[in-house]
């Protein structure tokens, strides 16, 4: 290895990934977390918080397309969307592609993430922060969902892992608050880690969400920089049918939306709810 600086991810203490830092663009402690943005020859620009990769230019499309389009196409009539976290702006970018969405609120705890991702990761938001439907609240997501009078059709918890400020977004308090601010037929989804390495987190979320929602499960996609296998996205709704939309319905909605994706398509949507037996067995215990 040349004399390049190496950045090691610290999510797991005994198994991990590294990136060469080809250029550091920003590195500082915000009021909430350690924020670094750097260039890497293979993955493009990388943003990490508290030593954990949040997003890279090269593979972010997989994660953001799957977390935005699966709940919105499953719902079919989503007008009001709530993003918890999402400060890099790419989730907002994908949601803004739905012309029938009328209102988007983002509740992000760390204003610096938005400021420096706007500056150094402009392709992530791609102008979405200027969309007239967008409203920003700088707040802890758990406080917002437990205090707001607003109601939403889809809630997307685009959060960090349950360390530091992200910890509160994996609690019963948060899940109950989300259940209370969803409209009828509302859908909650959340990034819930790579189940092969973070299985306890999936079990924990499933148990807690099941207290407040009638239909709780996961869907999955493999995102290279969330290494260790497939990432599991938590799914929760009071409507048990929404997770089982027919392929014909999904194809019609996708065609009507006129959105071209690089990962998401109706067949992927249908298949992403199929889960490995080891996870099903762990959830059944
Ligand atoms: N794609 C990433 C992932 O899957 O790990 C998440 C990306 S996004 C940058 C995560 C965002 O969650 C960060 O901007 C962070 O500041 C925000 N966040 C963490 N804890 C939060 C909380 N309690 N309330 C609101 N936002 C929070």
mmCIF file of C-alpha atoms and ligand atoms in Angstrom:
data_model
loop_
_atom_site.group_PDB
_atom_site.id
_atom_site.type_symbol
_atom_site.label_atom_id
_atom_site.label_comp_id
_atom_site.label_asym_id
_atom_site.label_seq_id
_atom_site.Cartn_x
_atom_site.Cartn_y
_atom_site.Cartn_z
ATOM 1 C CA UNK A 1 0.000 0.000 0.000
ATOM 2 C CA UNK A 2 1.424 3.436 -0.912
ATOM 3 C CA UNK A 3 1.916 6.126 1.739
ATOM 4 C CA UNK A 4 -1.730 7.140 1.394
ATOM 5 C CA UNK A 5 -3.673 7.824 4.601
ATOM 6 C CA UNK A 6 -6.034 4.968 5.489
ATOM 7 C CA UNK A 7 -9.435 5.454 7.130
ATOM 8 C CA UNK A 8 -10.648 2.437 9.096
ATOM 9 C CA UNK A 9 -14.341 2.030 9.881
ATOM 10 C CA UNK A 10 -14.957 1.365 13.591
ATOM 11 C CA UNK A 11 -18.561 0.092 13.528
ATOM 12 C CA UNK A 12 -17.378 -3.418 14.488
ATOM 13 C CA UNK A 13 -14.381 -3.976 16.757
ATOM 14 C CA UNK A 14 -13.056 -7.186 15.160
ATOM 15 C CA UNK A 15 -14.157 -7.101 11.504
ATOM 16 C CA UNK A 16 -14.210 -4.117 9.215
ATOM 17 C CA UNK A 17 -13.429 -2.197 6.079
ATOM 18 C CA UNK A 18 -10.978 0.551 5.185
ATOM 19 C CA UNK A 19 -10.769 3.330 2.585
ATOM 20 C CA UNK A 20 -7.677 5.107 1.365
ATOM 21 C CA UNK A 21 -8.093 8.835 1.853
ATOM 22 C CA UNK A 22 -7.091 10.390 -1.445
ATOM 23 C CA UNK A 23 -8.121 13.861 -0.238
ATOM 24 C CA UNK A 24 -9.734 15.038 3.002
ATOM 25 C CA UNK A 25 -12.370 17.649 2.207
ATOM 26 C CA UNK A 26 -13.756 18.220 5.718
ATOM 27 C CA UNK A 27 -13.107 16.745 9.156
ATOM 28 C CA UNK A 28 -14.431 18.229 12.370
ATOM 29 C CA UNK A 29 -16.528 17.540 15.444
ATOM 30 C CA UNK A 30 -20.013 19.009 15.146
ATOM 31 C CA UNK A 31 -22.176 19.605 18.236
ATOM 32 C CA UNK A 32 -23.295 15.977 17.916
ATOM 33 C CA UNK A 33 -20.783 13.762 16.056
ATOM 34 C CA UNK A 34 -17.420 13.496 14.302
ATOM 35 C CA UNK A 35 -17.967 14.356 10.615
ATOM 36 C CA UNK A 36 -15.490 13.506 7.871
ATOM 37 C CA UNK A 37 -15.866 13.831 4.098
ATOM 38 C CA UNK A 38 -13.064 12.565 1.875
ATOM 39 C CA UNK A 39 -12.299 11.458 -1.672
ATOM 40 C CA UNK A 40 -11.620 7.764 -2.361
ATOM 41 C CA UNK A 41 -10.515 6.530 -5.794
ATOM 42 C CA UNK A 42 -12.911 3.564 -5.779
ATOM 43 C CA UNK A 43 -16.084 4.861 -4.102
ATOM 44 C CA UNK A 44 -15.891 8.581 -4.881
ATOM 45 C CA UNK A 45 -16.719 11.001 -2.075
ATOM 46 C CA UNK A 46 -17.300 9.302 1.277
ATOM 47 C CA UNK A 47 -19.080 10.765 4.316
ATOM 48 C CA UNK A 48 -18.714 9.152 7.721
ATOM 49 C CA UNK A 49 -20.084 10.006 11.165
ATOM 50 C CA UNK A 50 -18.426 8.832 14.392
ATOM 51 C CA UNK A 51 -16.240 6.410 12.444
ATOM 52 C CA UNK A 52 -19.100 4.773 10.519
ATOM 53 C CA UNK A 53 -19.638 5.126 6.759
ATOM 54 C CA UNK A 54 -22.926 6.908 6.072
ATOM 55 C CA UNK A 55 -22.794 7.255 2.314
ATOM 56 C CA UNK A 56 -20.545 7.131 -0.742
ATOM 57 C CA UNK A 57 -21.146 8.710 -4.141
ATOM 58 C CA UNK A 58 -20.714 5.407 -5.951
ATOM 59 C CA UNK A 59 -23.271 3.188 -4.178
ATOM 60 C CA UNK A 60 -25.689 5.619 -2.456
ATOM 61 C CA UNK A 61 -28.289 5.177 -5.200
ATOM 62 C CA UNK A 62 -29.077 1.621 -4.093
ATOM 63 C CA UNK A 63 -29.881 2.604 -0.512
ATOM 64 C CA UNK A 64 -31.786 5.800 -1.295
ATOM 65 C CA UNK A 65 -33.858 4.328 -4.131
ATOM 66 C CA UNK A 66 -34.860 1.348 -1.961
ATOM 67 C CA UNK A 67 -35.741 3.409 1.125
ATOM 68 C CA UNK A 68 -37.715 6.017 -0.821
ATOM 69 C CA UNK A 69 -39.489 4.123 -3.628
ATOM 70 C CA UNK A 70 -40.480 0.865 -1.881
ATOM 71 C CA UNK A 71 -42.772 2.548 0.722
ATOM 72 C CA UNK A 72 -44.051 5.234 -1.690
ATOM 73 C CA UNK A 73 -44.966 2.750 -4.476
ATOM 74 C CA UNK A 74 -46.371 0.297 -1.903
ATOM 75 C CA UNK A 75 -48.579 3.063 -0.451
ATOM 76 C CA UNK A 76 -49.823 4.311 -3.805
ATOM 77 C CA UNK A 77 -51.258 7.644 -2.611
ATOM 78 C CA UNK A 78 -48.484 9.118 -0.438
ATOM 79 C CA UNK A 79 -48.730 12.913 -0.247
ATOM 80 C CA UNK A 80 -46.944 13.739 3.038
ATOM 81 C CA UNK A 81 -43.496 12.315 3.777
ATOM 82 C CA UNK A 82 -41.373 12.576 6.937
ATOM 83 C CA UNK A 83 -37.614 11.930 6.773
ATOM 84 C CA UNK A 84 -35.864 11.409 10.095
ATOM 85 C CA UNK A 85 -32.147 12.104 9.619
ATOM 86 C CA UNK A 86 -31.189 12.127 5.956
ATOM 87 C CA UNK A 87 -28.944 15.176 6.283
ATOM 88 C CA UNK A 88 -26.921 14.334 3.173
ATOM 89 C CA UNK A 89 -30.010 15.114 1.082
ATOM 90 C CA UNK A 90 -30.100 12.042 -1.193
ATOM 91 C CA UNK A 91 -33.267 10.587 0.394
ATOM 92 C CA UNK A 92 -34.932 13.960 -0.185
ATOM 93 C CA UNK A 93 -33.700 13.890 -3.801
ATOM 94 C CA UNK A 94 -35.346 10.543 -4.461
ATOM 95 C CA UNK A 95 -38.628 11.547 -2.757
ATOM 96 C CA UNK A 96 -38.816 14.795 -4.769
ATOM 97 C CA UNK A 97 -38.919 12.696 -7.980
ATOM 98 C CA UNK A 98 -42.510 11.719 -7.046
ATOM 99 C CA UNK A 99 -44.589 14.534 -8.534
ATOM 100 C CA UNK A 100 -47.689 13.513 -6.509
ATOM 101 C CA UNK A 101 -45.887 14.068 -3.176
ATOM 102 C CA UNK A 102 -47.074 17.416 -1.804
ATOM 103 C CA UNK A 103 -45.167 17.923 1.472
ATOM 104 C CA UNK A 104 -41.807 16.690 2.777
ATOM 105 C CA UNK A 105 -40.465 17.356 6.281
ATOM 106 C CA UNK A 106 -36.902 16.440 7.246
ATOM 107 C CA UNK A 107 -36.038 16.246 10.954
ATOM 108 C CA UNK A 108 -32.241 16.234 11.191
ATOM 109 C CA UNK A 109 -30.432 16.608 14.509
ATOM 110 C CA UNK A 110 -27.174 17.984 13.058
ATOM 111 C CA UNK A 111 -27.282 21.129 10.900
ATOM 112 C CA UNK A 112 -23.574 20.749 10.103
ATOM 113 C CA UNK A 113 -24.229 17.502 8.224
ATOM 114 C CA UNK A 114 -26.556 19.417 5.900
ATOM 115 C CA UNK A 115 -24.181 22.365 5.552
ATOM 116 C CA UNK A 116 -21.113 20.329 4.640
ATOM 117 C CA UNK A 117 -22.919 17.711 2.547
ATOM 118 C CA UNK A 118 -24.440 20.567 0.510
ATOM 119 C CA UNK A 119 -20.905 21.897 0.025
ATOM 120 C CA UNK A 120 -18.970 18.660 -0.630
ATOM 121 C CA UNK A 121 -21.633 16.144 -1.778
ATOM 122 C CA UNK A 122 -23.770 18.305 -4.082
ATOM 123 C CA UNK A 123 -24.851 15.323 -6.215
ATOM 124 C CA UNK A 124 -26.546 13.801 -3.172
ATOM 125 C CA UNK A 125 -29.203 16.505 -2.824
ATOM 126 C CA UNK A 126 -28.974 17.591 -6.500
ATOM 127 C CA UNK A 127 -30.941 20.754 -5.694
ATOM 128 C CA UNK A 128 -33.645 18.984 -3.649
ATOM 129 C CA UNK A 129 -33.046 21.232 -0.628
ATOM 130 C CA UNK A 130 -34.542 24.032 -2.762
ATOM 131 C CA UNK A 131 -37.729 22.101 -3.595
ATOM 132 C CA UNK A 132 -40.746 24.225 -2.479
ATOM 133 C CA UNK A 133 -42.331 21.121 -0.897
ATOM 134 C CA UNK A 134 -39.385 20.742 1.504
ATOM 135 C CA UNK A 135 -39.479 21.781 5.167
ATOM 136 C CA UNK A 136 -36.480 21.411 7.500
ATOM 137 C CA UNK A 137 -36.606 20.933 11.267
ATOM 138 C CA UNK A 138 -33.336 20.747 13.210
ATOM 139 C CA UNK A 139 -34.317 18.515 16.129
ATOM 140 C CA UNK A 140 -33.919 15.051 17.643
ATOM 141 C CA UNK A 141 -36.302 12.815 15.713
ATOM 142 C CA UNK A 142 -37.704 11.182 18.840
ATOM 143 C CA UNK A 143 -38.725 14.579 20.244
ATOM 144 C CA UNK A 144 -40.349 15.627 16.967
ATOM 145 C CA UNK A 145 -42.529 12.539 16.494
ATOM 146 C CA UNK A 146 -43.697 12.734 20.109
ATOM 147 C CA UNK A 147 -44.550 16.443 20.002
ATOM 148 C CA UNK A 148 -45.808 17.156 16.458
ATOM 149 C CA UNK A 149 -49.477 17.497 15.562
ATOM 150 C CA UNK A 150 -48.590 16.786 11.919
ATOM 151 C CA UNK A 151 -49.568 13.533 10.199
ATOM 152 C CA UNK A 152 -47.682 11.709 7.441
ATOM 153 C CA UNK A 153 -48.318 8.921 4.921
ATOM 154 C CA UNK A 154 -44.724 7.617 4.896
ATOM 155 C CA UNK A 155 -42.019 7.998 7.545
ATOM 156 C CA UNK A 156 -38.440 7.160 6.506
ATOM 157 C CA UNK A 157 -35.886 6.854 9.300
ATOM 158 C CA UNK A 158 -32.689 7.505 7.362
ATOM 159 C CA UNK A 159 -30.644 7.395 10.534
ATOM 160 C CA UNK A 160 -27.209 6.412 11.698
ATOM 161 C CA UNK A 161 -26.608 3.162 13.562
ATOM 162 C CA UNK A 162 -27.798 2.973 17.189
ATOM 163 C CA UNK A 163 -24.722 4.746 18.565
ATOM 164 C CA UNK A 164 -24.492 8.376 19.680
ATOM 165 C CA UNK A 165 -27.456 10.508 18.590
ATOM 166 C CA UNK A 166 -28.820 7.640 16.497
ATOM 167 C CA UNK A 167 -29.506 5.529 19.572
ATOM 168 C CA UNK A 168 -32.810 7.282 20.307
ATOM 169 C CA UNK A 169 -34.154 6.269 16.874
ATOM 170 C CA UNK A 170 -34.204 2.596 17.829
ATOM 171 C CA UNK A 171 -36.334 3.011 20.979
ATOM 172 C CA UNK A 172 -39.959 2.250 21.783
ATOM 173 C CA UNK A 173 -40.459 5.978 22.412
ATOM 174 C CA UNK A 174 -39.505 6.728 18.828
ATOM 175 C CA UNK A 175 -41.509 3.894 17.297
ATOM 176 C CA UNK A 176 -44.616 4.808 19.308
ATOM 177 C CA UNK A 177 -44.269 8.426 18.236
ATOM 178 C CA UNK A 178 -44.015 7.351 14.599
ATOM 179 C CA UNK A 179 -47.106 5.153 14.926
ATOM 180 C CA UNK A 180 -48.997 8.160 16.345
ATOM 181 C CA UNK A 181 -48.084 10.529 13.509
ATOM 182 C CA UNK A 182 -48.904 8.203 10.614
ATOM 183 C CA UNK A 183 -52.141 8.642 8.655
ATOM 184 C CA UNK A 184 -54.414 5.624 7.985
ATOM 185 C CA UNK A 185 -52.558 3.170 5.688
ATOM 186 C CA UNK A 186 -49.301 4.884 6.692
ATOM 187 C CA UNK A 187 -45.936 3.128 6.325
ATOM 188 C CA UNK A 188 -42.809 3.406 8.491
ATOM 189 C CA UNK A 189 -39.420 2.241 7.161
ATOM 190 C CA UNK A 190 -35.981 2.515 8.755
ATOM 191 C CA UNK A 191 -32.409 1.519 8.007
ATOM 192 C CA UNK A 192 -31.799 -1.349 10.417
ATOM 193 C CA UNK A 193 -28.217 -2.428 9.723
ATOM 194 C CA UNK A 194 -26.682 -5.472 8.040
ATOM 195 C CA UNK A 195 -28.592 -8.344 9.627
ATOM 196 C CA UNK A 196 -25.721 -10.858 9.311
ATOM 197 C CA UNK A 197 -23.592 -8.692 11.601
ATOM 198 C CA UNK A 198 -26.266 -6.691 13.465
ATOM 199 C CA UNK A 199 -28.905 -9.375 13.980
ATOM 200 C CA UNK A 200 -29.671 -8.283 17.557
ATOM 201 C CA UNK A 201 -30.627 -4.840 16.239
ATOM 202 C CA UNK A 202 -33.114 -6.405 13.826
ATOM 203 C CA UNK A 203 -34.608 -8.544 16.593
ATOM 204 C CA UNK A 204 -34.778 -5.513 18.893
ATOM 205 C CA UNK A 205 -36.513 -3.329 16.295
ATOM 206 C CA UNK A 206 -38.933 -6.104 15.339
ATOM 207 C CA UNK A 207 -39.942 -6.703 18.961
ATOM 208 C CA UNK A 208 -40.447 -3.004 19.729
ATOM 209 C CA UNK A 209 -42.234 -2.152 16.476
ATOM 210 C CA UNK A 210 -44.599 -5.113 16.955
ATOM 211 C CA UNK A 211 -45.979 -3.382 20.064
ATOM 212 C CA UNK A 212 -47.273 -0.464 18.006
ATOM 213 C CA UNK A 213 -47.861 -1.847 14.489
ATOM 214 C CA UNK A 214 -49.935 -4.745 13.147
ATOM 215 C CA UNK A 215 -47.564 -5.585 10.282
ATOM 216 C CA UNK A 216 -43.819 -5.596 11.028
ATOM 217 C CA UNK A 217 -41.142 -7.114 8.825
ATOM 218 C CA UNK A 218 -38.048 -6.225 6.831
ATOM 219 C CA UNK A 219 -36.942 -5.842 3.271
ATOM 220 C CA UNK A 220 -33.414 -6.010 1.983
ATOM 221 C CA UNK A 221 -30.817 -4.817 -0.494
ATOM 222 C CA UNK A 222 -27.063 -5.294 -0.675
ATOM 223 C CA UNK A 223 -25.172 -2.010 -0.521
ATOM 224 C CA UNK A 224 -21.398 -2.527 -0.857
ATOM 225 C CA UNK A 225 -20.250 -0.008 1.727
ATOM 226 C CA UNK A 226 -22.700 -1.318 4.348
ATOM 227 C CA UNK A 227 -20.456 -4.387 4.240
ATOM 228 C CA UNK A 228 -21.168 -7.838 5.593
ATOM 229 C CA UNK A 229 -24.137 -8.847 3.471
ATOM 230 C CA UNK A 230 -27.611 -7.466 2.841
ATOM 231 C CA UNK A 231 -28.868 -4.372 4.646
ATOM 232 C CA UNK A 232 -32.235 -4.908 6.275
ATOM 233 C CA UNK A 233 -34.810 -2.131 6.213
ATOM 234 C CA UNK A 234 -37.469 -2.242 8.926
ATOM 235 C CA UNK A 235 -41.063 -2.082 7.654
ATOM 236 C CA UNK A 236 -44.101 -1.297 9.844
ATOM 237 C CA UNK A 237 -47.735 -0.488 9.042
ATOM 238 C CA UNK A 238 -51.223 -1.064 10.446
ATOM 239 C CA UNK A 239 -52.272 -2.219 6.968
ATOM 240 C CA UNK A 240 -51.089 -5.809 6.446
ATOM 241 C CA UNK A 241 -51.738 -5.702 2.690
ATOM 242 C CA UNK A 242 -49.376 -2.907 1.705
ATOM 243 C CA UNK A 243 -46.286 -5.136 1.977
ATOM 244 C CA UNK A 244 -47.827 -7.574 -0.530
ATOM 245 C CA UNK A 245 -48.645 -5.406 -3.525
ATOM 246 C CA UNK A 246 -49.062 -7.336 -6.799
ATOM 247 C CA UNK A 247 -46.364 -6.942 -9.431
ATOM 248 C CA UNK A 248 -49.000 -5.605 -11.856
ATOM 249 C CA UNK A 249 -49.919 -2.821 -9.396
ATOM 250 C CA UNK A 250 -46.261 -1.931 -8.828
ATOM 251 C CA UNK A 251 -45.564 -1.883 -12.573
ATOM 252 C CA UNK A 252 -48.519 0.441 -13.213
ATOM 253 C CA UNK A 253 -47.508 2.835 -10.432
ATOM 254 C CA UNK A 254 -43.851 2.809 -11.527
ATOM 255 C CA UNK A 255 -44.795 3.537 -15.150
ATOM 256 C CA UNK A 256 -47.173 6.331 -14.119
ATOM 257 C CA UNK A 257 -44.505 7.925 -11.925
ATOM 258 C CA UNK A 258 -42.150 8.157 -14.913
ATOM 259 C CA UNK A 259 -39.095 7.645 -12.709
ATOM 260 C CA UNK A 260 -35.983 5.923 -14.078
ATOM 261 C CA UNK A 261 -33.876 4.242 -11.412
ATOM 262 C CA UNK A 262 -30.487 2.525 -11.361
ATOM 263 C CA UNK A 263 -31.416 -0.150 -8.798
ATOM 264 C CA UNK A 264 -35.142 -0.081 -8.005
ATOM 265 C CA UNK A 265 -37.672 -1.683 -10.341
ATOM 266 C CA UNK A 266 -41.004 -3.413 -9.645
ATOM 267 C CA UNK A 267 -39.474 -6.921 -9.691
ATOM 268 C CA UNK A 268 -36.820 -5.862 -7.170
ATOM 269 C CA UNK A 269 -39.632 -4.378 -5.034
ATOM 270 C CA UNK A 270 -41.501 -7.677 -5.086
ATOM 271 C CA UNK A 271 -38.417 -9.734 -4.284
ATOM 272 C CA UNK A 272 -36.844 -7.521 -1.594
ATOM 273 C CA UNK A 273 -39.294 -8.713 1.058
ATOM 274 C CA UNK A 274 -37.954 -12.281 0.772
ATOM 275 C CA UNK A 275 -35.699 -12.789 3.783
ATOM 276 C CA UNK A 276 -33.002 -15.387 4.593
ATOM 277 C CA UNK A 277 -34.072 -18.293 6.810
ATOM 278 C CA UNK A 278 -31.539 -17.435 9.529
ATOM 279 C CA UNK A 279 -33.191 -14.050 9.996
ATOM 280 C CA UNK A 280 -36.710 -15.502 9.931
ATOM 281 C CA UNK A 281 -35.675 -18.087 12.542
ATOM 282 C CA UNK A 282 -34.081 -15.394 14.743
ATOM 283 C CA UNK A 283 -37.208 -13.213 14.533
ATOM 284 C CA UNK A 284 -39.458 -16.168 15.375
ATOM 285 C CA UNK A 285 -37.653 -16.852 18.655
HETATM 286 N N1 LIG B 1 -27.421 6.216 4.930
HETATM 287 C C1 LIG B 1 -26.948 6.253 6.269
HETATM 288 C C2 LIG B 1 -27.038 4.929 6.915
HETATM 289 O O1 LIG B 1 -27.749 4.087 6.398
HETATM 290 O O2 LIG B 1 -26.345 4.717 7.893
HETATM 291 C C3 LIG B 1 -27.672 7.338 7.029
HETATM 292 C C4 LIG B 1 -27.349 8.649 6.413
HETATM 293 S S1 LIG B 1 -27.825 10.103 7.166
HETATM 294 C C5 LIG B 1 -26.345 10.982 6.998
HETATM 295 C C6 LIG B 1 -27.937 9.769 8.902
HETATM 296 C C7 LIG B 1 -28.370 11.057 9.578
HETATM 297 O O3 LIG B 1 -29.064 10.783 10.801
HETATM 298 C C8 LIG B 1 -27.199 11.980 9.973
HETATM 299 O O4 LIG B 1 -27.277 13.167 9.248
HETATM 300 C C9 LIG B 1 -27.376 12.218 11.474
HETATM 301 O O5 LIG B 1 -27.023 13.518 11.875
HETATM 302 C C10 LIG B 1 -28.858 11.940 11.631
HETATM 303 N N2 LIG B 1 -29.288 11.596 12.991
HETATM 304 C C11 LIG B 1 -28.664 10.796 13.886
HETATM 305 N N3 LIG B 1 -29.373 10.720 15.025
HETATM 306 C C12 LIG B 1 -30.491 11.495 14.844
HETATM 307 C C13 LIG B 1 -31.612 11.820 15.665
HETATM 308 N N4 LIG B 1 -31.728 11.323 16.909
HETATM 309 N N5 LIG B 1 -32.564 12.636 15.158
HETATM 310 C C14 LIG B 1 -32.455 13.139 13.893
HETATM 311 N N6 LIG B 1 -31.402 12.886 13.072
HETATM 312 C C15 LIG B 1 -30.440 12.054 13.553
#
